[in-house]
Short mmCIF file of N, CA and C in Angstrom, two decimals:
data_model
loop_
_atom_site.label_atom_id
_atom_site.label_comp_id
_atom_site.label_asym_id
_atom_site.label_seq_id
_atom_site.Cartn_x
_atom_site.Cartn_y
_atom_site.Cartn_z
N MET A 1 0.85 -1.18 0.00
CA MET A 1 0.00 0.00 0.00
C MET A 1 0.89 1.24 0.00
N ALA A 2 0.65 2.11 -0.93
CA ALA A 2 1.46 3.32 -1.07
C ALA A 2 1.04 4.38 -0.06
N THR A 3 2.03 5.06 0.48
CA THR A 3 1.75 6.17 1.39
C THR A 3 1.52 7.45 0.59
N GLU A 4 0.98 8.43 1.25
CA GLU A 4 0.77 9.72 0.58
C GLU A 4 2.11 10.31 0.13
N ALA A 5 3.13 10.19 0.97
CA ALA A 5 4.46 10.72 0.62
C ALA A 5 5.02 10.02 -0.61
N ASP A 6 4.85 8.69 -0.70
CA ASP A 6 5.32 7.94 -1.87
C ASP A 6 4.71 8.49 -3.15
N ILE A 7 3.40 8.70 -3.13
CA ILE A 7 2.69 9.12 -4.34
C ILE A 7 2.97 10.58 -4.65
N ARG A 8 3.13 11.41 -3.64
CA ARG A 8 3.50 12.81 -3.89
C ARG A 8 4.88 12.89 -4.57
N GLN A 9 5.81 12.04 -4.14
CA GLN A 9 7.12 12.01 -4.79
C GLN A 9 7.01 11.50 -6.22
N LEU A 10 6.16 10.50 -6.44
CA LEU A 10 5.92 9.97 -7.78
C LEU A 10 5.36 11.08 -8.68
N LYS A 11 4.42 11.83 -8.15
CA LYS A 11 3.83 12.95 -8.90
C LYS A 11 4.90 13.99 -9.23
N GLN A 12 5.77 14.27 -8.28
CA GLN A 12 6.83 15.25 -8.52
C GLN A 12 7.76 14.79 -9.64
N ARG A 13 8.06 13.50 -9.68
CA ARG A 13 8.98 12.98 -10.69
C ARG A 13 8.35 12.85 -12.07
N HIS A 14 7.04 12.55 -12.15
CA HIS A 14 6.41 12.22 -13.43
C HIS A 14 5.27 13.14 -13.85
N GLY A 15 4.79 13.99 -12.95
CA GLY A 15 3.63 14.82 -13.24
C GLY A 15 3.76 15.71 -14.46
N ALA A 16 4.88 16.39 -14.59
CA ALA A 16 5.07 17.31 -15.72
C ALA A 16 5.04 16.56 -17.05
N ARG A 17 5.66 15.39 -17.08
CA ARG A 17 5.68 14.61 -18.33
C ARG A 17 4.27 14.13 -18.68
N LEU A 18 3.50 13.69 -17.68
CA LEU A 18 2.13 13.25 -17.95
C LEU A 18 1.29 14.41 -18.47
N LEU A 19 1.50 15.61 -17.93
CA LEU A 19 0.72 16.78 -18.36
C LEU A 19 1.04 17.22 -19.78
N GLU A 20 2.14 16.74 -20.35
CA GLU A 20 2.46 17.05 -21.74
C GLU A 20 1.53 16.34 -22.72
N HIS A 21 0.88 15.27 -22.27
CA HIS A 21 -0.05 14.52 -23.13
C HIS A 21 -1.27 15.40 -23.41
N PRO A 22 -1.70 15.49 -24.65
CA PRO A 22 -2.80 16.39 -24.99
C PRO A 22 -4.14 16.06 -24.32
N ASN A 23 -4.35 14.83 -23.88
CA ASN A 23 -5.62 14.47 -23.25
C ASN A 23 -5.57 14.48 -21.73
N VAL A 24 -4.44 14.85 -21.14
CA VAL A 24 -4.32 14.91 -19.68
C VAL A 24 -4.61 16.34 -19.24
N SER A 25 -5.56 16.48 -18.30
CA SER A 25 -5.92 17.81 -17.82
C SER A 25 -5.44 18.09 -16.41
N ALA A 26 -5.10 17.04 -15.63
CA ALA A 26 -4.63 17.25 -14.27
C ALA A 26 -3.98 15.97 -13.75
N VAL A 27 -3.07 16.14 -12.79
CA VAL A 27 -2.44 15.01 -12.11
C VAL A 27 -2.52 15.31 -10.63
N GLY A 28 -3.01 14.34 -9.85
CA GLY A 28 -3.17 14.56 -8.43
C GLY A 28 -2.93 13.31 -7.61
N VAL A 29 -3.08 13.46 -6.30
CA VAL A 29 -2.91 12.37 -5.34
C VAL A 29 -4.24 12.21 -4.61
N GLU A 30 -4.78 10.99 -4.64
CA GLU A 30 -6.05 10.71 -3.97
C GLU A 30 -5.97 9.38 -3.24
N ARG A 31 -6.85 9.20 -2.28
CA ARG A 31 -6.96 7.90 -1.61
C ARG A 31 -7.51 6.89 -2.58
N ASP A 32 -7.00 5.66 -2.48
CA ASP A 32 -7.53 4.60 -3.34
C ASP A 32 -8.50 3.73 -2.56
N GLU A 33 -9.04 2.71 -3.23
CA GLU A 33 -10.06 1.86 -2.63
C GLU A 33 -9.53 1.06 -1.44
N GLY A 34 -8.22 0.79 -1.41
CA GLY A 34 -7.63 -0.01 -0.35
C GLY A 34 -7.19 0.78 0.86
N GLY A 35 -7.41 2.09 0.86
CA GLY A 35 -7.03 2.92 1.99
C GLY A 35 -5.66 3.55 1.85
N GLY A 36 -4.93 3.21 0.78
CA GLY A 36 -3.64 3.84 0.51
C GLY A 36 -3.85 5.06 -0.37
N TYR A 37 -2.83 5.38 -1.13
CA TYR A 37 -2.91 6.54 -2.01
C TYR A 37 -2.55 6.13 -3.43
N ALA A 38 -3.08 6.87 -4.39
CA ALA A 38 -2.84 6.58 -5.81
C ALA A 38 -2.61 7.88 -6.56
N LEU A 39 -1.82 7.77 -7.62
CA LEU A 39 -1.65 8.88 -8.55
C LEU A 39 -2.87 8.88 -9.45
N THR A 40 -3.60 9.98 -9.45
CA THR A 40 -4.81 10.09 -10.24
C THR A 40 -4.55 11.06 -11.40
N VAL A 41 -4.86 10.59 -12.60
CA VAL A 41 -4.65 11.39 -13.79
C VAL A 41 -6.01 11.66 -14.43
N ASP A 42 -6.38 12.92 -14.51
CA ASP A 42 -7.65 13.31 -15.13
C ASP A 42 -7.43 13.42 -16.64
N VAL A 43 -8.25 12.69 -17.37
CA VAL A 43 -8.13 12.69 -18.83
C VAL A 43 -9.44 13.11 -19.47
N ARG A 44 -9.32 13.62 -20.67
CA ARG A 44 -10.50 13.91 -21.49
C ARG A 44 -10.22 13.21 -22.81
N GLY A 45 -10.95 12.15 -23.05
CA GLY A 45 -10.72 11.39 -24.28
C GLY A 45 -9.81 10.20 -24.05
N ASP A 46 -9.15 9.80 -25.11
CA ASP A 46 -8.36 8.57 -25.14
C ASP A 46 -7.07 8.69 -24.31
N ALA A 47 -6.83 7.66 -23.49
CA ALA A 47 -5.61 7.61 -22.70
C ALA A 47 -4.88 6.29 -22.89
N GLN A 48 -5.16 5.59 -23.99
CA GLN A 48 -4.60 4.26 -24.20
C GLN A 48 -3.09 4.26 -24.30
N ASP A 49 -2.48 5.33 -24.74
CA ASP A 49 -1.03 5.35 -24.88
C ASP A 49 -0.30 5.82 -23.62
N LEU A 50 -1.03 6.02 -22.53
CA LEU A 50 -0.42 6.40 -21.26
C LEU A 50 -0.10 5.14 -20.46
N PRO A 51 0.91 5.19 -19.59
CA PRO A 51 1.31 3.99 -18.84
C PRO A 51 0.26 3.55 -17.83
N GLU A 52 0.18 2.23 -17.59
CA GLU A 52 -0.73 1.70 -16.58
C GLU A 52 -0.16 1.86 -15.19
N GLU A 53 1.17 1.88 -15.09
CA GLU A 53 1.82 2.07 -13.80
C GLU A 53 3.14 2.79 -13.98
N LEU A 54 3.61 3.38 -12.89
CA LEU A 54 4.90 4.04 -12.85
C LEU A 54 5.63 3.59 -11.59
N GLU A 55 6.84 3.12 -11.76
CA GLU A 55 7.67 2.70 -10.63
C GLU A 55 6.93 1.70 -9.73
N GLY A 56 6.14 0.83 -10.34
CA GLY A 56 5.42 -0.19 -9.59
C GLY A 56 4.10 0.25 -8.98
N HIS A 57 3.71 1.49 -9.19
CA HIS A 57 2.44 2.01 -8.66
C HIS A 57 1.45 2.14 -9.80
N ARG A 58 0.27 1.55 -9.63
CA ARG A 58 -0.78 1.69 -10.64
C ARG A 58 -1.28 3.12 -10.69
N ILE A 59 -1.62 3.55 -11.88
CA ILE A 59 -2.16 4.89 -12.07
C ILE A 59 -3.67 4.78 -12.24
N ARG A 60 -4.37 5.67 -11.60
CA ARG A 60 -5.83 5.69 -11.72
C ARG A 60 -6.21 6.80 -12.69
N TYR A 61 -6.84 6.41 -13.80
CA TYR A 61 -7.28 7.38 -14.80
C TYR A 61 -8.77 7.65 -14.61
N VAL A 62 -9.11 8.92 -14.59
CA VAL A 62 -10.49 9.35 -14.39
C VAL A 62 -10.84 10.32 -15.51
N THR A 63 -11.99 10.11 -16.14
CA THR A 63 -12.43 11.03 -17.19
C THR A 63 -13.12 12.22 -16.52
N ARG A 64 -12.47 13.37 -16.60
CA ARG A 64 -12.99 14.62 -16.02
C ARG A 64 -12.47 15.77 -16.87
N GLY A 65 -13.08 16.91 -16.71
CA GLY A 65 -12.56 18.09 -17.40
C GLY A 65 -13.24 18.27 -18.74
N PRO A 66 -12.83 19.16 -19.54
CA PRO A 66 -11.70 20.05 -19.31
C PRO A 66 -11.99 21.08 -18.23
N TYR A 67 -10.94 21.62 -17.68
CA TYR A 67 -11.06 22.62 -16.63
C TYR A 67 -10.86 24.00 -17.22
N THR A 68 -11.49 24.98 -16.60
CA THR A 68 -11.30 26.36 -17.03
C THR A 68 -10.87 27.19 -15.84
N LYS A 69 -10.01 28.14 -16.08
CA LYS A 69 -9.53 29.02 -15.02
C LYS A 69 -10.65 29.97 -14.62
N GLN A 70 -10.85 30.13 -13.32
CA GLN A 70 -11.92 31.00 -12.83
C GLN A 70 -11.36 32.25 -12.20
#
């Protein structure tokens, strides 16, 4: 089970690269179903070419967005 610190570090190492993908609108850290933490990637549209896991941690893809600045 990943800790919040583990996933925050994972986000720091890979977040910018994930955000370069045209269908990625956000990268965050959220609790997963098992009570640990997961890297959550918000996508709009197809995400088939994105990795299923990074450094042994599964990535949770959620269809949300697009977001607008308020």
